[in-house]
CSV table of C-alpha atoms in Angstrom, one decimal:
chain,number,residue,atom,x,y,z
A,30,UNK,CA,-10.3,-46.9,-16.6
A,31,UNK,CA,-10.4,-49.9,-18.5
A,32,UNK,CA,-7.1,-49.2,-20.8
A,33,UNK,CA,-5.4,-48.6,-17.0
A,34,UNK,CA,-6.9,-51.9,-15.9
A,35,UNK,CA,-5.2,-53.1,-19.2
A,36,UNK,CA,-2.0,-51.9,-18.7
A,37,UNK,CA,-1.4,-53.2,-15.0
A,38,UNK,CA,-2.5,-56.3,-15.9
A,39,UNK,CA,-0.8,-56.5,-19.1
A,40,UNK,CA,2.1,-55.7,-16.9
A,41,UNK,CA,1.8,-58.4,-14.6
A,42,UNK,CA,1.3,-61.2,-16.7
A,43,UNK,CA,4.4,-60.5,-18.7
A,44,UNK,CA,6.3,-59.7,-15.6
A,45,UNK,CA,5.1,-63.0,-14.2
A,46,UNK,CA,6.0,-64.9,-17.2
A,47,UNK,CA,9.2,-64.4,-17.1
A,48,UNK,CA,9.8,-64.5,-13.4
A,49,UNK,CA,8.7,-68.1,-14.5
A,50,UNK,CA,11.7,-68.9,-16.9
A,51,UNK,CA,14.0,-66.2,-14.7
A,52,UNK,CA,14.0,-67.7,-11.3
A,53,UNK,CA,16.1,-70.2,-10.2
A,54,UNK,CA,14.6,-72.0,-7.9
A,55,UNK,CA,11.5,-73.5,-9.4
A,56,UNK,CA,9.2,-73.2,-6.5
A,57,UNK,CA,9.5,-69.5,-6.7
A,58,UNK,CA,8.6,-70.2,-10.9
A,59,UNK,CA,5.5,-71.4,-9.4
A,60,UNK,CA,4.2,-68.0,-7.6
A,61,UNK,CA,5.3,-66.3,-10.4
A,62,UNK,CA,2.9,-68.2,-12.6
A,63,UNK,CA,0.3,-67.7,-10.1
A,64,UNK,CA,0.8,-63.8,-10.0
A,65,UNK,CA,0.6,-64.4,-14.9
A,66,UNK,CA,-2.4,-66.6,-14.1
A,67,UNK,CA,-4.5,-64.1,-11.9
A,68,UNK,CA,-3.2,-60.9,-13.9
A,69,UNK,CA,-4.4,-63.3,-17.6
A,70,UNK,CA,-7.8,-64.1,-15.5
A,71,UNK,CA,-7.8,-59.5,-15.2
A,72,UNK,CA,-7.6,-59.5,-18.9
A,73,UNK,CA,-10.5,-62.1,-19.3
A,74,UNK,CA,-12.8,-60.4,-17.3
A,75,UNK,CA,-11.4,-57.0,-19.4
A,76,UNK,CA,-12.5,-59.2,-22.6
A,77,UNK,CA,-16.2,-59.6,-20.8
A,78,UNK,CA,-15.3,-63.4,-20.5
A,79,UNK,CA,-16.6,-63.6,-17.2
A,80,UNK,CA,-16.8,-67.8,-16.3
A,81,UNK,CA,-13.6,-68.3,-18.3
A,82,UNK,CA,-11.6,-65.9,-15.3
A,83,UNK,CA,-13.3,-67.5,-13.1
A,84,UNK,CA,-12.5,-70.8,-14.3
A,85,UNK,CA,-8.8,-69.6,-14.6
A,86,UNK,CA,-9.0,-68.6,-10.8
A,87,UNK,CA,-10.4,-71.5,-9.4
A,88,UNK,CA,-8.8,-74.4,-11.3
A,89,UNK,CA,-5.5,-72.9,-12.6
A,90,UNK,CA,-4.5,-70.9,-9.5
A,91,UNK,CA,-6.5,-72.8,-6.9
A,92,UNK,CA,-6.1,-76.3,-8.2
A,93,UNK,CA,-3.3,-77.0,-11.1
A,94,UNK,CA,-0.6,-74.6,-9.0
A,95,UNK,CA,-1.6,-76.5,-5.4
A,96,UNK,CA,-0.3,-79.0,-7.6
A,97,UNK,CA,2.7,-77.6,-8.9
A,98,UNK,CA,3.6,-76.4,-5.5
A,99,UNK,CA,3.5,-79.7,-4.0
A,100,UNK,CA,5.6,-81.2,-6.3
A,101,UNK,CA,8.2,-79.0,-6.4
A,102,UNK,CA,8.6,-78.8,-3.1
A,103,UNK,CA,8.6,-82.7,-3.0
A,104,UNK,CA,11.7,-83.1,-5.8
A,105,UNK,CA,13.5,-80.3,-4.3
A,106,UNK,CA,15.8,-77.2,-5.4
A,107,UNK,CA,17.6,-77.6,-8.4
A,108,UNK,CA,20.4,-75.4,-8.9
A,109,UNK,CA,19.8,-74.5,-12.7
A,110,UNK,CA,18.8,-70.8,-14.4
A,111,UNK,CA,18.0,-70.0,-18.2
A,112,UNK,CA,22.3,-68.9,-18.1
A,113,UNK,CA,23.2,-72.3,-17.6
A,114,UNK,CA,22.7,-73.7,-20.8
A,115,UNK,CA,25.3,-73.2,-23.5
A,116,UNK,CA,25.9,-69.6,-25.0
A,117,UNK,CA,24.6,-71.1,-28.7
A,118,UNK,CA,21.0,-72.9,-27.4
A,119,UNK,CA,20.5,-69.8,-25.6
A,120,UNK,CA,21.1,-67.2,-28.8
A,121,UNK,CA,19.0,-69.5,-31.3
A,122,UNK,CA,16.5,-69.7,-28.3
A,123,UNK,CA,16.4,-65.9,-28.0
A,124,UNK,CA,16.1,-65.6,-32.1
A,125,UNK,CA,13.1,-67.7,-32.3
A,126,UNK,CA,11.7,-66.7,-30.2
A,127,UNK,CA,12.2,-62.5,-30.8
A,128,UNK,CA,11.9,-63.2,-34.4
A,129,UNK,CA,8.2,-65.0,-33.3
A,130,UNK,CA,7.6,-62.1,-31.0
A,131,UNK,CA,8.7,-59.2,-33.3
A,132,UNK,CA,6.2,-61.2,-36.2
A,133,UNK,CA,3.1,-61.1,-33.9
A,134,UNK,CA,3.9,-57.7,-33.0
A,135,UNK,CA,4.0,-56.3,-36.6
A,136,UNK,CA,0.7,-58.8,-37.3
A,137,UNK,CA,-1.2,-57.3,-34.4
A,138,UNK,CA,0.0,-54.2,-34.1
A,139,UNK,CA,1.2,-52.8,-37.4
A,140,UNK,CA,0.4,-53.6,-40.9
A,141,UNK,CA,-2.0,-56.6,-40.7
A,142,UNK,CA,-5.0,-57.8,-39.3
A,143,UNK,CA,-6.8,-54.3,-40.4
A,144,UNK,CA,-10.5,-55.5,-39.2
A,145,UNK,CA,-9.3,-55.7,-35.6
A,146,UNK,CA,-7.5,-52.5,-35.7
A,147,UNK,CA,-10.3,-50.2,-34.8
A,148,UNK,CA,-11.8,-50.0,-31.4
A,149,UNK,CA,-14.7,-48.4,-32.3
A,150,UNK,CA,-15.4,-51.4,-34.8
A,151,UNK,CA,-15.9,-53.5,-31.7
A,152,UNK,CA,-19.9,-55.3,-32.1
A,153,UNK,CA,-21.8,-55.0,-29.2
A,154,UNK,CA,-22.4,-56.9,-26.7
A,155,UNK,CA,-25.5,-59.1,-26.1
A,156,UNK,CA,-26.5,-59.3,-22.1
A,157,UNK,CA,-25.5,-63.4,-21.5
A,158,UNK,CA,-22.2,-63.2,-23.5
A,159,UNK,CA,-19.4,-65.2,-21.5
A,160,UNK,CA,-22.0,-66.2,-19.2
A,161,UNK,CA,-22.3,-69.6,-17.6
A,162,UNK,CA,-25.5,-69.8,-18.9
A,163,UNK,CA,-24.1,-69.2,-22.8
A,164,UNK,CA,-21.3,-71.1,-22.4
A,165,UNK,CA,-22.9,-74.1,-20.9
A,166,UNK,CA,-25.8,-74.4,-23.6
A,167,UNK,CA,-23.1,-74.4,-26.0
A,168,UNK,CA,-21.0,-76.9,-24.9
A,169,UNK,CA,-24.0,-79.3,-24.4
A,170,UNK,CA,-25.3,-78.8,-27.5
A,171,UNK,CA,-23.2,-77.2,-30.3
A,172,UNK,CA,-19.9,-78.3,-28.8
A,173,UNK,CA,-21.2,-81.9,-27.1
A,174,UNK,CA,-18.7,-83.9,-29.0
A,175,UNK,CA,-15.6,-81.8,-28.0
A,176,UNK,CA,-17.3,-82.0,-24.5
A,177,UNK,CA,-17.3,-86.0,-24.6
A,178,UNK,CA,-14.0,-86.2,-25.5
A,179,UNK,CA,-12.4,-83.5,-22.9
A,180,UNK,CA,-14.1,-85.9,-20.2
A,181,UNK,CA,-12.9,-89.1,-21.8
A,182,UNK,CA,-9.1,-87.3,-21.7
A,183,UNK,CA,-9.1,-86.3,-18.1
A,184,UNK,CA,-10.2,-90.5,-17.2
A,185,UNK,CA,-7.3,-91.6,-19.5
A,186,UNK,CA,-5.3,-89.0,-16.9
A,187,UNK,CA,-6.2,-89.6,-14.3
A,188,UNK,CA,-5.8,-93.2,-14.2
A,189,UNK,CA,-2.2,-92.7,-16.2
A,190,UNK,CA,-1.7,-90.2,-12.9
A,191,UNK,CA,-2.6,-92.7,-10.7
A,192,UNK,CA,-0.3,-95.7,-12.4
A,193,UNK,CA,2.4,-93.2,-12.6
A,194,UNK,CA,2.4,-91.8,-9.1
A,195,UNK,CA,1.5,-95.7,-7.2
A,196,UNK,CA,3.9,-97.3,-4.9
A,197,UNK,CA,5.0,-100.5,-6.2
A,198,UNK,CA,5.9,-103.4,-3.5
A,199,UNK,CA,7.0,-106.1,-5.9
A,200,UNK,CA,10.6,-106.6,-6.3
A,201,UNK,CA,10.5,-105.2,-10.6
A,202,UNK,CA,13.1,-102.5,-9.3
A,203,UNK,CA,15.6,-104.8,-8.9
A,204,UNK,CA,18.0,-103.8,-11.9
A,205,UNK,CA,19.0,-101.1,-10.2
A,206,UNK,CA,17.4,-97.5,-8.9
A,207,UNK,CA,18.5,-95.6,-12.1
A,208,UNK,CA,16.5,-97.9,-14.1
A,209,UNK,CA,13.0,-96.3,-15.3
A,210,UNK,CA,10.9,-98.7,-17.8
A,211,UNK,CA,7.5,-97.9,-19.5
A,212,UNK,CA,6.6,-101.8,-18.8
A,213,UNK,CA,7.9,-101.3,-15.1
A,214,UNK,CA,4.7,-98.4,-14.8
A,215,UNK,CA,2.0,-100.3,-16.9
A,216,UNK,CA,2.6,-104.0,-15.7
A,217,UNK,CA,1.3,-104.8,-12.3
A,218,UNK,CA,0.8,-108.3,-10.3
A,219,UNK,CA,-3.1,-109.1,-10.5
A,220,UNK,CA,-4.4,-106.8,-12.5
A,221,UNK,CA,-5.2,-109.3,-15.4
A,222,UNK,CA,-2.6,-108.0,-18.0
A,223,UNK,CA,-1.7,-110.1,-21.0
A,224,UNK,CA,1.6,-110.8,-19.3
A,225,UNK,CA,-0.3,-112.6,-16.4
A,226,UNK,CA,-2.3,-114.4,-18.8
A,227,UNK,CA,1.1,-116.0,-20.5
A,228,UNK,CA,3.0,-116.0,-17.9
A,229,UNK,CA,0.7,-116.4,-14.6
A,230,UNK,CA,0.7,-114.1,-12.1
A,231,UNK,CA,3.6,-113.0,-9.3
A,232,UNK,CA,2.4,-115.7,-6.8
A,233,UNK,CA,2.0,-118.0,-9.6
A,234,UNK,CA,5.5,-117.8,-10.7
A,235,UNK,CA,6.9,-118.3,-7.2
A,236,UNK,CA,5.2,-121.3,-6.8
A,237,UNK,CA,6.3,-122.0,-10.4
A,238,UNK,CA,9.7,-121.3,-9.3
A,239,UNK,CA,9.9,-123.5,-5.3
A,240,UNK,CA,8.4,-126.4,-7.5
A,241,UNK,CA,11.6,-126.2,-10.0
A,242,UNK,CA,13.4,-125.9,-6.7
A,243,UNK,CA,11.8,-129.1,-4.8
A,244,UNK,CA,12.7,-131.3,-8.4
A,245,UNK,CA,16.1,-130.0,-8.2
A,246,UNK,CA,16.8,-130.9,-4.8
A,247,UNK,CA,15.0,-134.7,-5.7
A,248,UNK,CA,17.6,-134.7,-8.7
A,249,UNK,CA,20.8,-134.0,-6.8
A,250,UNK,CA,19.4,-136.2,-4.3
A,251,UNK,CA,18.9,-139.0,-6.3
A,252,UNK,CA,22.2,-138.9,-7.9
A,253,UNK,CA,24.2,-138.1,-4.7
A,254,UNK,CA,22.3,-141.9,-3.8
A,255,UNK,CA,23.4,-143.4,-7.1
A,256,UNK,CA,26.9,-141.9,-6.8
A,257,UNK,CA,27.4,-143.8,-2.9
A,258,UNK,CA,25.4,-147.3,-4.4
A,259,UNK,CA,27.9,-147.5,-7.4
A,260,UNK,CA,31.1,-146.9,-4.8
A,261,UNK,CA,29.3,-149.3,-2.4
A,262,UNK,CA,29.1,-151.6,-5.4
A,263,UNK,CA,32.7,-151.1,-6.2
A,264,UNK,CA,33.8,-151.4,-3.0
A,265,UNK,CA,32.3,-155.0,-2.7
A,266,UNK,CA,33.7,-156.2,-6.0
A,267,UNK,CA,37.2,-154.8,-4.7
A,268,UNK,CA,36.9,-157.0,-1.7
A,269,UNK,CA,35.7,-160.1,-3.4
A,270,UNK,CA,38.3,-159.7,-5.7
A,271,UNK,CA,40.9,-160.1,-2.7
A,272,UNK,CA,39.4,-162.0,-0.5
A,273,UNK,CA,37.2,-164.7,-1.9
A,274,UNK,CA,36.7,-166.0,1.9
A,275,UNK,CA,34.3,-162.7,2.4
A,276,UNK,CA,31.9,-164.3,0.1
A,277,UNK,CA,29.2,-164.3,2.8
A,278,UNK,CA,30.0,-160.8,3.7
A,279,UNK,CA,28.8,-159.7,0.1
A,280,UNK,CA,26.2,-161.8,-0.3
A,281,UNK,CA,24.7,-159.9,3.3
A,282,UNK,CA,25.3,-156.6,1.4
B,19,UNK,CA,-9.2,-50.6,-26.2
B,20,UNK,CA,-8.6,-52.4,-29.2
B,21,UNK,CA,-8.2,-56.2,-29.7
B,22,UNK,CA,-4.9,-56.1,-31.1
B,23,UNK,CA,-3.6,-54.8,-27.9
B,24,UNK,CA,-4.8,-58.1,-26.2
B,25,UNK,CA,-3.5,-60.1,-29.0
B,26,UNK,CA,-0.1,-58.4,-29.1
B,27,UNK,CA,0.1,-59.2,-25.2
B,28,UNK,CA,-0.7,-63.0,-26.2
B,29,UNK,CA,2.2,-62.7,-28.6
B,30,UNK,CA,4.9,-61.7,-26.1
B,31,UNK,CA,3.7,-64.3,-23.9
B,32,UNK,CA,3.7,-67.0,-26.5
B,33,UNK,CA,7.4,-65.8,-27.2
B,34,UNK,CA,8.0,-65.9,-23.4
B,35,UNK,CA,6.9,-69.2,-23.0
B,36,UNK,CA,9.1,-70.7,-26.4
B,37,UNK,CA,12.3,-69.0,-25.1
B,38,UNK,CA,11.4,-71.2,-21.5
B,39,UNK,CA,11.2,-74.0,-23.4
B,40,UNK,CA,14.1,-74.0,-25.4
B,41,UNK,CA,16.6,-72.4,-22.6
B,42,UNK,CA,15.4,-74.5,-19.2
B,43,UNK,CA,16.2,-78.1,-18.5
B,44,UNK,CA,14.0,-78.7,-15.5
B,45,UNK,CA,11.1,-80.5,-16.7
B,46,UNK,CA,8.9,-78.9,-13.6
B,47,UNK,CA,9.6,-75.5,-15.0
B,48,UNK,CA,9.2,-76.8,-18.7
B,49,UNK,CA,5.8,-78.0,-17.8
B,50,UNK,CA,5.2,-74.0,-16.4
B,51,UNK,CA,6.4,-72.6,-19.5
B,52,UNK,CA,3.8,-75.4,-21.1
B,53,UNK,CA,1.4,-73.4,-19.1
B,54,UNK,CA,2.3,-69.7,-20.5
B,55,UNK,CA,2.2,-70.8,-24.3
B,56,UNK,CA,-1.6,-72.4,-23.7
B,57,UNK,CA,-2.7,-69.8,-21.4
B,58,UNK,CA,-1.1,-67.1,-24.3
B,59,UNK,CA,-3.1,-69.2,-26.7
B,60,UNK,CA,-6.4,-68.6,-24.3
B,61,UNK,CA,-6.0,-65.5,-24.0
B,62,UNK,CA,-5.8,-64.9,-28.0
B,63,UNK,CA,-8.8,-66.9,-28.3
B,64,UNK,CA,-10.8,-64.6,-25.8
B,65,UNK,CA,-9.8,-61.4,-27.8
B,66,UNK,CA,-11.1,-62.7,-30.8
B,67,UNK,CA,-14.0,-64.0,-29.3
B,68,UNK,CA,-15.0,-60.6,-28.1
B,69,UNK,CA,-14.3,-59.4,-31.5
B,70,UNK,CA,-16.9,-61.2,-33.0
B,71,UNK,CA,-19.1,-61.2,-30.1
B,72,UNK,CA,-19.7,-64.9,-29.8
B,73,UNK,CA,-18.6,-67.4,-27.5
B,74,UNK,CA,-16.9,-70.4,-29.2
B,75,UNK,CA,-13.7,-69.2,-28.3
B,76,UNK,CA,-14.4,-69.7,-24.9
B,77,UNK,CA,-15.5,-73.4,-25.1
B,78,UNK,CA,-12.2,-73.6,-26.9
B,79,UNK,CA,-10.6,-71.8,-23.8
B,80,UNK,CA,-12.3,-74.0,-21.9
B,81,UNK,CA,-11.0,-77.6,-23.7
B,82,UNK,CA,-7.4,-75.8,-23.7
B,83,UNK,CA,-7.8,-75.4,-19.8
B,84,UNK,CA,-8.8,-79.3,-19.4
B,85,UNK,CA,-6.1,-80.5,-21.9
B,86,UNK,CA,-3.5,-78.4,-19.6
B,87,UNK,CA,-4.9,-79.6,-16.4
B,88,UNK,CA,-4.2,-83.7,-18.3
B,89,UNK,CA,-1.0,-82.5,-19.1
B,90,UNK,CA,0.1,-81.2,-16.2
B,91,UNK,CA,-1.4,-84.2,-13.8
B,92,UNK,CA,0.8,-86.7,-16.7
B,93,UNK,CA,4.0,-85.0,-16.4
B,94,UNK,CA,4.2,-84.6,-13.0
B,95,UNK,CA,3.4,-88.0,-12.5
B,96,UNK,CA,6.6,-88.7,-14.8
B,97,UNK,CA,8.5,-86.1,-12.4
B,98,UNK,CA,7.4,-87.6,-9.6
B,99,UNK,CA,8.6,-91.1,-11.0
B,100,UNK,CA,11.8,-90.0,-12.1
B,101,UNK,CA,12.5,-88.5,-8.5
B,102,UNK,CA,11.5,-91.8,-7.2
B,103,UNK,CA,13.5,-93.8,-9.0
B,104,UNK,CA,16.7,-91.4,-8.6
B,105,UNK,CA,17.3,-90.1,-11.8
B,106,UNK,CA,18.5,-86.8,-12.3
B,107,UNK,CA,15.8,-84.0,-12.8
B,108,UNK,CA,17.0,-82.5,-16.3
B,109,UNK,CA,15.7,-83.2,-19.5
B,110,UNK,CA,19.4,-83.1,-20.9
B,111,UNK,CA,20.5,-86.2,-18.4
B,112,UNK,CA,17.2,-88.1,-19.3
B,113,UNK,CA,18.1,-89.9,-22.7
B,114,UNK,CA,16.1,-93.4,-22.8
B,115,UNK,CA,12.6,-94.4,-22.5
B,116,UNK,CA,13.9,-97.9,-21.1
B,117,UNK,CA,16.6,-98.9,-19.2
């Protein structure tokens, strides 16, 4: 019963795995991962790892591929196989990776590895193995510091998740919408980067920027004003110069 | 049913996965083949765990499952970005960091 078990599920999880790099359209890759992912979680339970299926249930097919599917149906069909790369990355593709294939195959199932080759060599099992219970006093004590630094990795995600994936309103986009920049993602107005602290922040510079303005307008003001007393002055002389009789009409000026 | 069976299953899917990798140019379905090499790589460590009757393999499952589930919130944050931004989803099109 449980080689049959084996052999469907073995069959589904290949079959799924490469619906995934067969399908066009890559929300169909998506259900065919979820169909590998459930038929993987058949061969955990098989292996007597009974909270690691689960696990792979809940979070992978429940949670990552809810993901997935989102997303792909967000960017949209791309029109693109594995036969539409060129004819030479496609045979060194498929010689790595038969040649990696056909190695593991011969390892596992053929010369090597002779401890794991006998089924009857298999230890028994103790009553709480791949239990919650094991698992969970192992990671808390044998395995804490692993533990610790899983948790600190999925913070440093999700906030790079959330930086990644945030609508920005200021105008940093306006080189062009081809344009992608690491320092376009990371810097932010107000969020007290090292940029801000230089540089001031976004409201900061625009004020920065109408003072500049109001100075500039003072300037050409004041030399437009200079400009009309100097022809005024000119003027004057011009008409003394003529007309010494208009002496009066100067000195009033 | 012996453990090499599982572990020669983990092998073809390994081999799946790298032959995804190196032949697609979409990165969503680079990020699923992603997927198929770790969850080949759990499913190794499962078979050996129930080889020697312990359970560290499956705390090692387990980090694996959290470092995909980073990996996979990450990149699709990138994909999602470089949708946004109107750039061309395909890995081969996508050839600077900055603009």
């Amino acid at each position: 019963m449980s080689q049959v078990l084996f052999f469907v599920s073995a069959f589904f999880a290949i079959g799924g795995a490469i619906g995934v790099i067969a399908l066009k359209n890559p929300f169909n890759s998506v259900l065919s991962l979820v169909v590998h992912l459930i038929a993987l979680a058949m061969l955990f339970l098989l292996l007597h790892s009974e909270f690691v299926a689960a696990a792979q249930v809940v979070v992978y097919a429940g949670a990552v591929m809810v993901l997935y599917v989102f997303v792909s149906a967000y960017v949209g069909e791309e029109g693109e196989t594995w036969t539409s790369g060129g004819r030479l990355q496609r045979l060194i593709a498929f010689l790595l990776a038969g040649g990696l294939a056909a190695e593991i195959l011969i390892s596992t199932l053929g010369a090597g590895l002779r401890g794991t080759a006998d089924a009857s060599d298999l230890p028994t099992l103790s009553a709480g193995f791949g239990s919650a219970a094991a698992i969970g006093e192992l990671l808390l004590t044998k395995y804490l510091l692993a533990f610790e630094a899983a948790s600190l990795l999925l913070l440093a995600a999700a906030i790079g998740a959330v930086l990644l994936a945030r609508r920005r309103s200021d105008a940093t986009v306006a080189e062009g919408p081809r344009v992608l920049s690491v320092h376009d993602l990371v810097s932010s107005a107000g969020t007290g980067s090292m940029t801000e602290g230089t540089r001031g922040t976004l409201a900061a510079r625009g004020m920065e920027a109408d003072r500049l303005a109001e100075r500039r307008v003072a300037e050409i003001n004041a030399a437009k004003a200079r400009a009309a007393h100097k022809a005024e002055a000119e003027a004057a002389k011009a008409a003394a110069g003529s007309a010494p009789a208009s002496n009066d009409d100067g000195g009033n000026a | 049913m012996s453990v090499n069976w599982y572990l020669a299953v983990s092998g073809i899917l390994f081999a799946i996965g790298l032959f995804g990798v190196f032949v697609r140019r979409n990165p969503l379905v680079l990020l699923l083949c992603l997927e198929l090499l770790l969850s080949a790589g759990n499913l190794a460590l499962l078979a050996f765990d129930r080889h020697h009757a312990q359970n560290d393999g499956s705390i090692l499952a387990i980090i694996v499952m959290v470092v995909a589930a980073c990996e996979v919130t990450v990149g699709l944050g990138i994909v999602v970005a470089m949708f946004r931004r109107g750039q061309a989803i395909d890995v081969d099109k996508t050839r600077e960091l900055h603009g």
